[in-house]
Short mmCIF file of C-alpha atoms and ligand atoms in Angstrom, two decimals:
data_model
loop_
_atom_site.label_atom_id
_atom_site.label_comp_id
_atom_site.label_asym_id
_atom_site.label_seq_id
_atom_site.Cartn_x
_atom_site.Cartn_y
_atom_site.Cartn_z
CA MET Y 26 30.80 20.57 11.79
CA HIS Y 27 26.74 19.88 11.51
CA ARG Y 28 26.38 23.93 11.16
CA ASP Y 29 27.42 23.65 7.44
CA LEU Y 30 25.98 20.24 6.51
CA LEU Y 31 22.47 20.96 8.02
CA ARG Y 32 22.22 24.54 6.84
CA GLN Y 33 22.97 23.28 3.13
CA THR Y 34 20.65 20.31 3.24
CA ALA Y 35 17.75 23.08 4.94
CA GLU Y 36 18.45 24.86 1.68
CA LEU Y 37 18.16 21.41 -0.33
CA ALA Y 38 14.99 20.68 1.32
CA ILE Y 39 12.99 24.23 0.84
CA ASP Y 40 14.43 23.98 -2.80
CA TYR Y 41 12.41 20.98 -3.51
CA LEU Y 42 9.23 21.83 -1.38
CA ASP Y 43 9.39 25.04 -3.69
CA ARG Y 44 9.71 23.29 -6.90
CA LEU Y 45 7.23 20.35 -5.83
CA PRO Y 46 3.86 22.05 -6.80
CA GLU Y 47 4.76 22.29 -10.31
CA ARG Y 48 7.51 19.73 -10.64
CA SER Y 49 6.05 17.47 -13.26
CA MET Y 50 4.42 14.13 -12.12
CA VAL Y 51 6.42 12.00 -14.30
CA ILE Y 52 9.40 10.37 -12.76
CA THR Y 53 12.33 10.76 -15.34
CA SER Y 54 14.56 8.31 -14.39
CA ASP Y 55 14.12 4.49 -14.02
CA GLY Y 56 15.69 1.69 -12.27
CA ALA Y 57 18.90 1.28 -14.28
CA SER Y 58 19.77 5.24 -14.12
CA LEU Y 59 19.18 4.90 -10.57
CA ARG Y 60 21.22 2.03 -9.95
CA ALA Y 61 23.93 3.74 -11.81
CA ALA Y 62 23.74 7.26 -9.74
CA PHE Y 63 23.22 5.20 -6.48
CA GLY Y 64 25.54 2.14 -7.16
CA GLY Y 65 29.32 1.12 -7.63
CA PRO Y 66 30.90 -0.59 -5.13
CA MET Y 67 30.65 0.47 -1.46
CA PRO Y 68 33.36 3.28 -1.14
CA SER Y 69 36.93 2.27 1.00
CA MET Y 70 37.29 5.47 2.56
CA GLY Y 71 34.77 7.73 4.16
CA GLU Y 72 33.41 10.92 2.02
CA PRO Y 73 32.84 14.30 4.11
CA ALA Y 74 29.22 14.47 4.77
CA LEU Y 75 28.44 17.41 2.85
CA SER Y 76 29.50 15.39 -0.65
CA VAL Y 77 27.49 12.40 0.34
CA ILE Y 78 24.16 14.69 0.92
CA ASP Y 79 24.84 16.34 -2.16
CA HIS Y 80 25.53 13.59 -4.29
CA LEU Y 81 22.41 11.68 -2.68
CA ALA Y 82 19.97 14.48 -3.27
CA ARG Y 83 21.32 14.96 -6.86
CA SER Y 84 21.03 11.06 -7.58
CA ALA Y 85 17.44 10.71 -5.95
CA GLU Y 86 15.84 13.56 -7.79
CA PRO Y 87 14.86 12.13 -10.81
CA GLY Y 88 13.75 9.20 -9.08
CA LEU Y 89 11.28 10.86 -6.62
CA ALA Y 90 7.60 10.53 -6.56
CA GLY Y 91 5.59 13.54 -6.23
CA THR Y 92 3.59 11.80 -3.38
CA ALA Y 93 4.05 15.14 -1.31
CA ALA Y 94 2.94 17.20 -3.90
CA PRO Y 95 -1.12 18.59 -4.27
CA ARG Y 96 -1.87 17.14 -7.74
CA TYR Y 97 -0.94 13.64 -6.56
CA PHE Y 98 -4.29 11.30 -6.32
CA GLY Y 99 -2.50 8.06 -6.29
CA PHE Y 100 -3.83 5.40 -3.88
CA VAL Y 101 -4.23 7.65 -0.49
CA ILE Y 102 -1.04 8.96 0.16
CA GLY Y 103 -1.30 12.69 1.87
CA GLY Y 104 1.99 14.95 2.34
CA GLY Y 105 3.15 16.64 5.35
CA VAL Y 106 1.86 19.65 6.86
CA PRO Y 107 4.81 21.97 7.29
CA ALA Y 108 5.04 21.95 11.13
CA SER Y 109 4.76 18.09 10.95
CA VAL Y 110 7.72 18.29 8.58
CA ALA Y 111 9.70 20.39 10.56
CA ALA Y 112 9.04 18.04 13.67
CA ASP Y 113 10.68 15.09 12.26
CA TRP Y 114 13.67 16.99 11.28
CA LEU Y 115 13.80 17.52 15.10
CA THR Y 116 12.84 13.89 15.63
CA SER Y 117 15.78 12.97 13.84
CA THR Y 118 18.21 15.47 15.36
CA TRP Y 119 17.05 14.34 18.90
CA ASP Y 120 17.34 10.86 18.22
CA GLN Y 121 15.29 9.59 21.27
CA ASN Y 122 14.38 5.72 21.69
CA GLY Y 123 10.62 5.91 21.40
CA GLY Y 124 9.85 2.72 23.55
CA LEU Y 125 10.93 3.69 27.20
CA TYR Y 126 9.66 6.37 29.17
CA VAL Y 127 13.08 6.63 31.02
CA ALA Y 128 14.79 6.72 27.67
CA GLY Y 129 13.40 10.30 26.67
CA PRO Y 130 10.29 11.00 28.87
CA ALA Y 131 9.55 13.91 26.50
CA GLN Y 132 8.56 11.62 23.24
CA SER Y 133 6.41 9.03 26.30
CA VAL Y 134 4.77 12.46 27.76
CA ILE Y 135 3.94 13.91 24.18
CA GLU Y 136 2.44 10.39 23.01
CA GLU Y 137 0.27 10.60 26.36
CA VAL Y 138 -1.06 13.92 24.83
CA VAL Y 139 -1.27 12.88 21.57
CA ALA Y 140 -3.21 9.64 22.37
CA GLU Y 141 -5.75 11.87 24.59
CA TRP Y 142 -6.65 14.06 21.63
CA LEU Y 143 -6.73 11.57 19.28
CA LEU Y 144 -9.24 9.30 21.53
CA GLU Y 145 -11.42 12.59 22.03
CA ILE Y 146 -11.52 13.70 18.25
CA PHE Y 147 -12.44 10.11 17.27
CA GLY Y 148 -14.80 9.96 20.35
CA LEU Y 149 -13.37 6.62 21.42
CA PRO Y 150 -13.29 5.33 24.51
CA PRO Y 151 -11.12 7.16 27.31
CA GLY Y 152 -8.53 5.01 28.92
CA SER Y 153 -8.04 2.58 25.68
CA GLY Y 154 -4.90 1.98 24.54
CA VAL Y 155 -3.02 3.67 22.05
CA GLY Y 156 0.12 2.50 19.78
CA LEU Y 157 2.07 4.75 17.46
CA VAL Y 158 3.13 2.23 14.69
CA THR Y 159 4.53 2.43 11.21
CA GLY Y 160 1.17 2.38 9.28
CA CYS Y 161 -2.18 0.64 9.20
CA GLN Y 162 -0.59 -2.62 8.65
CA MET Y 163 0.77 -2.62 11.59
CA ALA Y 164 -2.17 -1.19 13.18
CA ASN Y 165 -4.37 -4.08 12.13
CA PHE Y 166 -1.79 -6.80 13.07
CA THR Y 167 -1.21 -4.77 16.98
CA ALA Y 168 -5.42 -4.98 17.01
CA LEU Y 169 -5.79 -8.59 16.00
CA ALA Y 170 -3.13 -9.63 18.38
CA ALA Y 171 -4.90 -7.98 21.30
CA ALA Y 172 -8.01 -9.54 19.43
CA ARG Y 173 -6.31 -13.15 19.32
CA HIS Y 174 -5.35 -12.51 22.75
CA ALA Y 175 -8.78 -11.48 24.31
CA VAL Y 176 -10.94 -14.14 22.29
CA LEU Y 177 -8.36 -17.13 23.49
CA GLN Y 178 -8.14 -16.26 27.30
CA ARG Y 179 -11.73 -16.65 27.46
CA MET Y 180 -11.29 -20.15 26.16
CA GLY Y 181 -8.70 -20.66 28.94
CA TRP Y 182 -5.73 -20.84 26.58
CA ASP Y 183 -2.72 -18.39 26.97
CA VAL Y 184 -1.89 -17.68 23.12
CA GLU Y 185 1.59 -15.52 24.14
CA ARG Y 186 2.75 -18.41 26.27
CA ASP Y 187 1.43 -21.45 24.12
CA GLY Y 188 1.11 -20.48 20.83
CA LEU Y 189 -1.73 -21.63 18.50
CA GLN Y 190 -0.50 -25.50 18.33
CA GLY Y 191 -3.75 -27.09 19.82
CA ALA Y 192 -5.32 -23.86 19.99
CA PRO Y 193 -9.11 -23.77 20.04
CA ALA Y 194 -10.04 -22.85 16.39
CA VAL Y 195 -10.40 -19.15 16.17
CA ASN Y 196 -13.04 -18.06 13.58
CA VAL Y 197 -12.10 -14.76 11.60
CA VAL Y 198 -15.25 -12.90 9.70
CA VAL Y 199 -13.67 -10.21 7.32
CA SER Y 200 -15.58 -7.90 4.75
CA GLY Y 201 -15.15 -9.19 1.36
CA GLU Y 202 -13.47 -6.09 0.46
CA SER Y 203 -11.32 -6.16 3.66
CA HIS Y 204 -8.12 -4.39 2.63
CA VAL Y 205 -5.18 -6.54 1.88
CA THR Y 206 -3.41 -5.34 5.00
CA ILE Y 207 -6.43 -7.29 7.34
CA HIS Y 208 -5.06 -10.94 5.37
CA ILE Y 209 -1.61 -10.27 6.04
CA ALA Y 210 -1.66 -9.10 9.59
CA LEU Y 211 -4.01 -12.66 9.95
CA GLN Y 212 -1.48 -14.33 8.07
CA LEU Y 213 1.81 -13.32 10.65
CA LEU Y 214 -0.49 -14.02 13.50
CA GLY Y 215 -0.76 -17.44 12.68
CA LEU Y 216 -4.74 -17.30 11.89
CA GLY Y 217 -4.18 -18.12 8.46
CA GLY Y 218 -4.75 -15.16 5.74
CA GLY Y 219 -7.07 -16.94 3.35
CA ASN Y 220 -8.45 -19.33 6.56
CA VAL Y 221 -11.56 -16.50 6.74
CA ARG Y 222 -15.31 -16.27 5.99
CA ARG Y 223 -15.84 -13.43 3.57
CA VAL Y 224 -18.90 -11.72 4.17
CA ALA Y 225 -21.02 -10.52 0.99
CA THR Y 226 -21.01 -6.36 0.13
CA ASP Y 227 -23.38 -4.37 -1.54
CA ASP Y 228 -22.73 -2.02 -4.40
CA GLN Y 229 -20.71 0.47 -2.46
CA GLY Y 230 -18.72 -2.02 -1.13
CA ARG Y 231 -20.25 -1.73 2.48
CA MET Y 232 -20.38 -5.18 4.08
CA ARG Y 233 -24.33 -6.31 4.58
CA PRO Y 234 -25.00 -7.08 7.87
CA ASP Y 235 -27.59 -9.75 6.88
CA ALA Y 236 -24.87 -11.88 5.51
CA LEU Y 237 -22.66 -10.90 8.42
CA ARG Y 238 -25.56 -12.42 10.63
CA GLU Y 239 -25.54 -15.43 8.29
CA ALA Y 240 -21.64 -15.87 8.67
CA LEU Y 241 -21.88 -15.80 12.63
CA GLY Y 242 -24.41 -18.46 12.92
CA GLU Y 243 -22.02 -20.66 11.51
CA CYS Y 244 -19.37 -19.85 13.97
CA GLN Y 245 -18.60 -21.84 17.40
CA GLY Y 246 -16.22 -20.33 20.08
CA PRO Y 247 -13.53 -17.44 19.67
CA THR Y 248 -14.58 -15.44 16.82
CA ILE Y 249 -13.34 -11.98 15.42
CA VAL Y 250 -14.87 -9.84 12.84
CA CYS Y 251 -13.16 -6.96 10.56
CA ALA Y 252 -14.75 -4.17 9.52
CA GLN Y 253 -13.94 -1.00 7.64
CA ALA Y 254 -14.46 2.65 7.46
CA GLY Y 255 -13.36 3.87 4.29
CA ASN Y 256 -13.13 1.46 1.24
CA VAL Y 257 -9.94 1.90 -0.52
CA ASN Y 258 -11.67 2.09 -3.63
CA SER Y 259 -15.04 3.91 -3.22
CA GLY Y 260 -14.15 5.13 0.22
CA SER Y 261 -17.88 3.68 1.92
CA PHE Y 262 -18.26 2.79 5.48
CA ASP Y 263 -19.66 -0.03 6.45
CA PRO Y 264 -23.19 0.29 8.63
CA PHE Y 265 -21.75 0.32 12.06
CA VAL Y 266 -24.82 0.17 13.97
CA GLU Y 267 -25.75 -2.95 12.56
CA ILE Y 268 -22.94 -4.26 12.50
CA VAL Y 269 -21.70 -3.71 16.43
CA SER Y 270 -25.48 -4.99 17.10
CA THR Y 271 -24.83 -8.25 15.18
CA VAL Y 272 -21.20 -8.92 16.51
CA ARG Y 273 -22.36 -8.13 20.30
CA GLU Y 274 -25.08 -10.93 19.73
CA VAL Y 275 -22.04 -13.10 20.16
CA ASP Y 276 -20.85 -14.08 23.19
CA GLY Y 277 -17.09 -13.00 23.46
CA ALA Y 278 -16.80 -11.94 19.54
CA TRP Y 279 -13.93 -9.06 19.06
CA LEU Y 280 -14.99 -6.64 16.33
CA HIS Y 281 -12.01 -4.82 14.81
CA VAL Y 282 -12.16 -1.86 12.57
CA ASP Y 283 -9.86 -1.03 9.42
CA ALA Y 284 -10.16 3.10 9.49
CA ALA Y 285 -7.01 3.80 7.66
CA PHE Y 286 -8.36 7.11 6.30
CA GLY Y 287 -11.87 6.99 7.13
CA MET Y 288 -11.14 7.67 10.85
CA TRP Y 289 -10.66 11.29 9.94
CA ALA Y 290 -14.24 11.58 8.76
CA LEU Y 291 -14.90 11.32 12.61
CA ALA Y 292 -12.79 14.61 13.29
CA SER Y 293 -15.12 16.70 11.01
CA PRO Y 294 -18.71 17.61 12.56
CA ALA Y 295 -19.91 17.39 8.80
CA MET Y 296 -18.82 14.00 7.73
CA ARG Y 297 -18.63 12.21 11.36
CA HIS Y 298 -22.32 10.67 10.40
CA LEU Y 299 -20.86 8.20 8.10
CA ALA Y 300 -19.18 6.33 10.89
CA THR Y 301 -21.81 6.38 13.07
CA GLY Y 302 -21.86 3.47 15.74
CA ILE Y 303 -17.82 2.82 14.82
CA GLN Y 304 -17.40 3.49 18.45
CA GLY Y 305 -18.96 0.19 19.71
CA ALA Y 306 -16.24 -1.66 18.26
CA ASP Y 307 -13.14 -3.23 20.37
CA SER Y 308 -10.03 -2.05 18.31
CA TRP Y 309 -9.73 0.64 15.17
CA ALA Y 310 -6.55 1.01 13.15
CA THR Y 311 -5.56 3.91 11.36
CA ASP Y 312 -2.92 6.25 9.74
CA ALA Y 313 -1.70 9.65 10.11
CA HIS Y 314 0.47 9.50 7.10
CA LYS Y 315 -2.33 9.44 5.02
CA TRP Y 316 -5.22 11.57 5.48
CA LEU Y 317 -3.48 13.99 9.02
CA ASN Y 318 -0.58 14.40 6.20
CA VAL Y 319 2.21 13.61 8.72
CA PRO Y 320 5.16 12.33 6.68
CA TYR Y 321 5.86 8.49 6.56
CA ASP Y 322 5.68 6.68 8.50
CA SER Y 323 2.97 6.87 10.99
CA GLY Y 324 0.29 4.90 11.75
CA LEU Y 325 -2.13 4.34 14.78
CA VAL Y 326 -3.71 1.52 16.84
CA PHE Y 327 -6.80 2.10 19.23
CA VAL Y 328 -7.75 -0.85 21.49
CA ARG Y 329 -11.00 -0.51 24.01
CA ASP Y 330 -9.14 -2.79 26.64
CA ALA Y 331 -5.75 -1.55 27.17
CA ASP Y 332 -4.59 -4.64 29.10
CA ALA Y 333 -5.41 -7.27 25.95
CA GLN Y 334 -3.09 -5.27 23.94
CA ARG Y 335 -0.49 -4.72 26.76
CA ARG Y 336 -0.46 -8.54 26.94
CA ALA Y 337 0.07 -9.30 23.54
CA MET Y 338 2.66 -6.80 22.69
CA ALA Y 339 5.06 -6.85 25.91
CA LEU Y 340 6.91 -8.73 28.24
CA PRO Y 341 8.67 -7.40 31.49
CA ALA Y 342 12.58 -7.66 31.12
CA ALA Y 343 14.65 -7.60 34.35
CA TYR Y 344 17.10 -4.73 32.63
CA LEU Y 345 14.37 -2.29 31.65
CA ILE Y 346 13.52 0.89 34.23
CA HIS Y 347 9.65 0.82 33.89
CA ALA Y 348 7.64 4.17 33.53
CA GLU Y 349 6.07 4.75 36.94
CA GLY Y 350 2.77 6.54 38.02
CA ALA Y 351 0.56 7.93 35.56
CA HIS Y 352 3.26 7.19 32.63
CA ARG Y 353 3.74 4.87 29.83
CA ASP Y 354 6.01 3.19 28.08
CA PRO Y 355 5.16 3.25 24.59
CA TYR Y 356 6.60 -0.29 23.73
CA GLU Y 357 3.94 -2.13 25.60
CA PHE Y 358 1.35 -0.86 23.02
CA VAL Y 359 3.08 -1.76 20.01
CA PRO Y 360 5.10 -4.68 18.18
CA GLU Y 361 8.46 -2.63 18.44
CA PHE Y 362 11.07 -2.05 21.07
CA SER Y 363 13.55 0.37 20.07
CA ARG Y 364 11.44 2.80 17.46
CA ARG Y 365 11.30 6.40 15.99
CA ALA Y 366 9.70 8.46 18.69
CA ARG Y 367 6.79 9.37 16.36
CA GLY Y 368 4.83 11.41 18.54
CA PHE Y 369 6.71 14.68 17.83
CA ALA Y 370 5.61 14.97 14.06
CA LEU Y 371 1.74 13.66 15.51
CA TYR Y 372 1.57 16.47 17.64
CA ALA Y 373 3.19 18.85 15.64
CA ALA Y 374 0.19 18.07 13.36
CA MET Y 375 -2.53 18.09 15.16
CA ARG Y 376 -1.57 21.19 17.36
CA SER Y 377 -0.94 23.23 13.86
CA LEU Y 378 -4.13 22.24 12.31
CA GLY Y 379 -6.41 22.54 14.78
CA ARG Y 380 -9.25 20.67 15.73
CA ALA Y 381 -11.19 22.83 13.01
CA GLY Y 382 -8.08 22.68 10.83
CA ILE Y 383 -8.43 18.51 10.83
CA ALA Y 384 -11.72 19.42 10.23
CA GLU Y 385 -11.50 21.86 7.10
CA MET Y 386 -8.83 19.75 5.69
CA VAL Y 387 -11.38 16.78 5.72
CA ASP Y 388 -14.18 18.44 4.59
CA ARG Y 389 -11.98 20.09 1.80
CA HIS Y 390 -10.99 16.69 0.21
CA CYS Y 391 -14.11 15.88 0.17
CA ARG Y 392 -15.78 18.41 -1.37
CA GLN Y 393 -13.20 18.30 -3.68
CA ALA Y 394 -13.70 14.63 -4.32
CA ARG Y 395 -17.43 15.91 -5.29
CA ARG Y 396 -15.84 18.20 -7.68
CA PHE Y 397 -13.80 16.15 -9.38
CA ALA Y 398 -17.16 14.10 -9.94
CA GLU Y 399 -19.05 16.89 -11.23
CA LEU Y 400 -16.26 17.84 -13.46
CA LEU Y 401 -15.14 14.53 -15.02
CA GLY Y 402 -18.89 12.86 -15.02
CA GLY Y 403 -20.26 15.93 -16.86
CA VAL Y 404 -18.32 14.88 -20.18
CA PRO Y 405 -20.28 12.74 -22.48
CA GLY Y 406 -18.71 9.27 -22.26
CA VAL Y 407 -17.66 9.40 -18.35
CA SER Y 408 -19.19 8.06 -15.66
CA VAL Y 409 -18.40 8.07 -11.88
CA LEU Y 410 -18.79 4.40 -10.48
CA ASN Y 411 -19.25 5.02 -7.12
CA GLU Y 412 -21.54 7.25 -4.67
CA VAL Y 413 -18.70 10.12 -3.47
CA VAL Y 414 -19.35 9.88 0.07
CA LEU Y 415 -15.73 10.79 1.27
CA ASN Y 416 -12.51 11.52 -0.73
CA GLN Y 417 -12.72 8.59 -3.33
CA VAL Y 418 -13.75 8.87 -7.14
CA LEU Y 419 -13.91 5.64 -9.39
CA VAL Y 420 -14.07 7.04 -13.20
CA ARG Y 421 -14.95 5.12 -16.10
CA PHE Y 422 -14.24 6.17 -19.92
CA GLU Y 423 -16.13 4.49 -22.61
CA ASP Y 424 -15.17 4.38 -26.24
CA PRO Y 425 -17.85 6.71 -28.08
CA ALA Y 426 -17.69 4.19 -31.24
CA THR Y 427 -18.90 1.36 -28.91
CA ALA Y 428 -20.43 0.59 -25.59
CA ASP Y 429 -18.29 -2.67 -24.94
CA THR Y 430 -17.43 -3.39 -21.87
CA ALA Y 431 -14.10 -5.00 -22.84
CA ALA Y 432 -13.44 -1.94 -24.78
CA SER Y 433 -14.07 0.37 -22.25
CA ASP Y 434 -11.74 -1.41 -19.85
CA VAL Y 435 -8.85 -1.05 -22.11
CA LEU Y 436 -9.65 2.31 -23.13
CA THR Y 437 -9.80 3.44 -18.97
CA ARG Y 438 -6.70 1.94 -18.56
CA ASP Y 439 -5.23 3.85 -21.69
CA VAL Y 440 -6.89 6.79 -20.16
CA VAL Y 441 -4.41 5.98 -16.71
CA ARG Y 442 -1.71 5.36 -18.59
CA ARG Y 443 -1.84 8.67 -20.32
CA VAL Y 444 -2.56 10.83 -17.54
CA GLN Y 445 0.39 9.49 -15.79
CA GLU Y 446 2.73 10.30 -18.48
CA GLU Y 447 1.19 13.71 -19.28
CA GLY Y 448 2.58 15.15 -16.28
CA THR Y 449 -0.20 17.64 -14.70
CA CYS Y 450 -1.44 15.13 -11.93
CA TRP Y 451 -0.78 11.47 -10.84
CA LEU Y 452 -3.08 8.80 -10.48
CA SER Y 453 -3.91 4.89 -10.84
CA GLY Y 454 -6.44 2.70 -11.99
CA THR Y 455 -8.09 -0.32 -10.00
CA THR Y 456 -10.80 -2.98 -10.93
CA TRP Y 457 -13.88 -1.88 -9.17
CA HIS Y 458 -16.82 -4.98 -9.42
CA ASP Y 459 -15.38 -6.21 -12.19
CA LEU Y 460 -15.10 -2.98 -14.31
CA ALA Y 461 -11.67 -1.36 -14.55
CA ALA Y 462 -11.15 1.93 -13.18
CA MET Y 463 -9.71 4.97 -12.67
CA ARG Y 464 -9.07 5.93 -8.84
CA ILE Y 465 -8.74 9.64 -7.91
CA SER Y 466 -8.14 9.80 -4.11
CA VAL Y 467 -8.06 13.43 -2.43
CA SER Y 468 -6.01 13.54 0.67
CA ASN Y 469 -3.17 16.16 0.57
CA TRP Y 470 -3.18 19.48 2.71
CA ALA Y 471 -2.19 21.67 -0.10
CA THR Y 472 -4.37 20.70 -2.51
CA THR Y 473 -6.26 23.97 -3.87
CA ASP Y 474 -9.43 23.82 -6.11
CA ASP Y 475 -7.37 25.12 -8.81
CA ASP Y 476 -5.40 21.63 -8.63
CA ILE Y 477 -8.77 19.94 -9.06
CA ASP Y 478 -10.11 22.13 -12.13
CA ARG Y 479 -6.32 21.64 -14.16
CA SER Y 480 -6.10 18.03 -13.14
CA ALA Y 481 -9.95 17.40 -14.27
CA ASP Y 482 -8.84 19.21 -17.54
CA ALA Y 483 -5.45 17.16 -18.14
CA ILE Y 484 -7.63 13.92 -17.80
CA VAL Y 485 -10.50 15.23 -20.25
CA ARG Y 486 -7.55 15.90 -22.65
CA CYS Y 487 -6.10 12.72 -22.23
CA TYR Y 488 -9.49 10.79 -22.87
CA ALA Y 489 -10.07 13.13 -25.69
CA ALA Y 490 -6.51 11.78 -27.14
CA ALA Y 491 -7.18 8.30 -26.35
CA THR Y 492 -10.29 8.53 -28.54
CA ALA Y 493 -8.84 10.44 -31.00
CA GLY Y 494 -7.11 7.11 -31.88
C1 PLP U 716 -3.47 2.32 3.17
C2 PLP U 716 -4.53 1.25 4.06
C3 PLP U 716 -3.74 0.11 4.78
C4 PLP U 716 -2.50 0.03 4.97
O1 PLP U 716 -1.94 0.95 5.84
P1 PLP U 716 -0.70 1.04 5.23
O2 PLP U 716 -0.43 2.89 6.13
O3 PLP U 716 0.27 1.21 4.05
O4 PLP U 716 0.22 0.16 6.25
C5 PLP U 716 -5.28 -0.64 5.25
N1 PLP U 716 -6.45 -0.54 5.16
C6 PLP U 716 -6.81 0.59 4.15
C7 PLP U 716 -8.21 0.88 4.00
C8 PLP U 716 -5.72 1.30 3.47
O5 PLP U 716 -6.62 2.04 3.05
#
């Protein structure tokens, strides 16, 4: 019954992956036509699985973004390394419940292995709590829940039992350029997404240690500080050596690092200097679906005090059978109870790349980002706004007729739109320190230098067309 179905589905997937590198980045469909293709009333009678899959693949195709393709430079997306995509298929096939050891020891034990490998390549304290979550949003949430537990416990307050009503006020200090998901996590935790002290940053978006010291001087009682590795625009890293020592001057303060993609710099001997000192924090959040190129969804959280993480996440229940001895129940480390067994795809990615492969990929993307900066920055009227320290490049376009800021903002947004419509590559725009910019992120495992050259050519062509009037 499943044999024909899965064979044909594999053919559809293979066909898609074969076409992907040269498939146009332009999405040819719109919401209304997708609605028409998928929609209509819920059928009263079931359809054969093969025809369901065939219809699904045909209807979805024009509405699929080329996010897994080598010339997709939008946001920070990453593709899926082949072994990881294949392991993800098996994960669906096996359909294990990722919450409990007893519900599938293989998925639980593979998490143990992956957790140890990750702690090792990042140089984080052995024995830290490790959780496999949907993405960095939930990783930030989980880490900050552990932080909330720990800083309030030190005040004699049991936040898991008693909640926040009547609790001592918690000071939250964040980078002035912290990612929106830090604020969403704080919002979900009842700490208030906007009830924070924002620390000033420098011209590259790095938290200023002197401004942090000043902000901490205004805090009394329980305190949580959020720093970041890999600014979502510039790719810059907060100066962790100074930040760690400043936070450690405050008794009992918790330091969390949002390192959604920046964490992976630690996997490269050539790049890890960017994150020197990061190991001195209390918790770290990152993604595997971004730079490690594991298919969605795959986020990772690490907490030095594994017990604080467990206390924040889990409760025992009479009907559960708990893991014994050296083994773990994954649900104890994450907000979810039942969930996908994400460890398999993560394991396959790490095993197929190896330490050398991950380092090579990170180094290559950083080199390719510099190549973009050189190719584009060498064109008259085009400037690179950031120091290209990682995989992120911010580009601005000037109208040769006028150096006016507002006109250049309009032109830059126009070039971004033209590139999106041209289809060679895909990227988007941002506002960086009050200036409109094109935002390029190199993070796909399959990206070659030729992809960079072709994309840079396309961008220059679009700039020329935009200024030709
Ligand atoms: C992408 C990103 C996040 C959010 O990660 P998700 O995987 O989308 O949940 C958080 N912080 C930074 C710096 C990011 O780049």
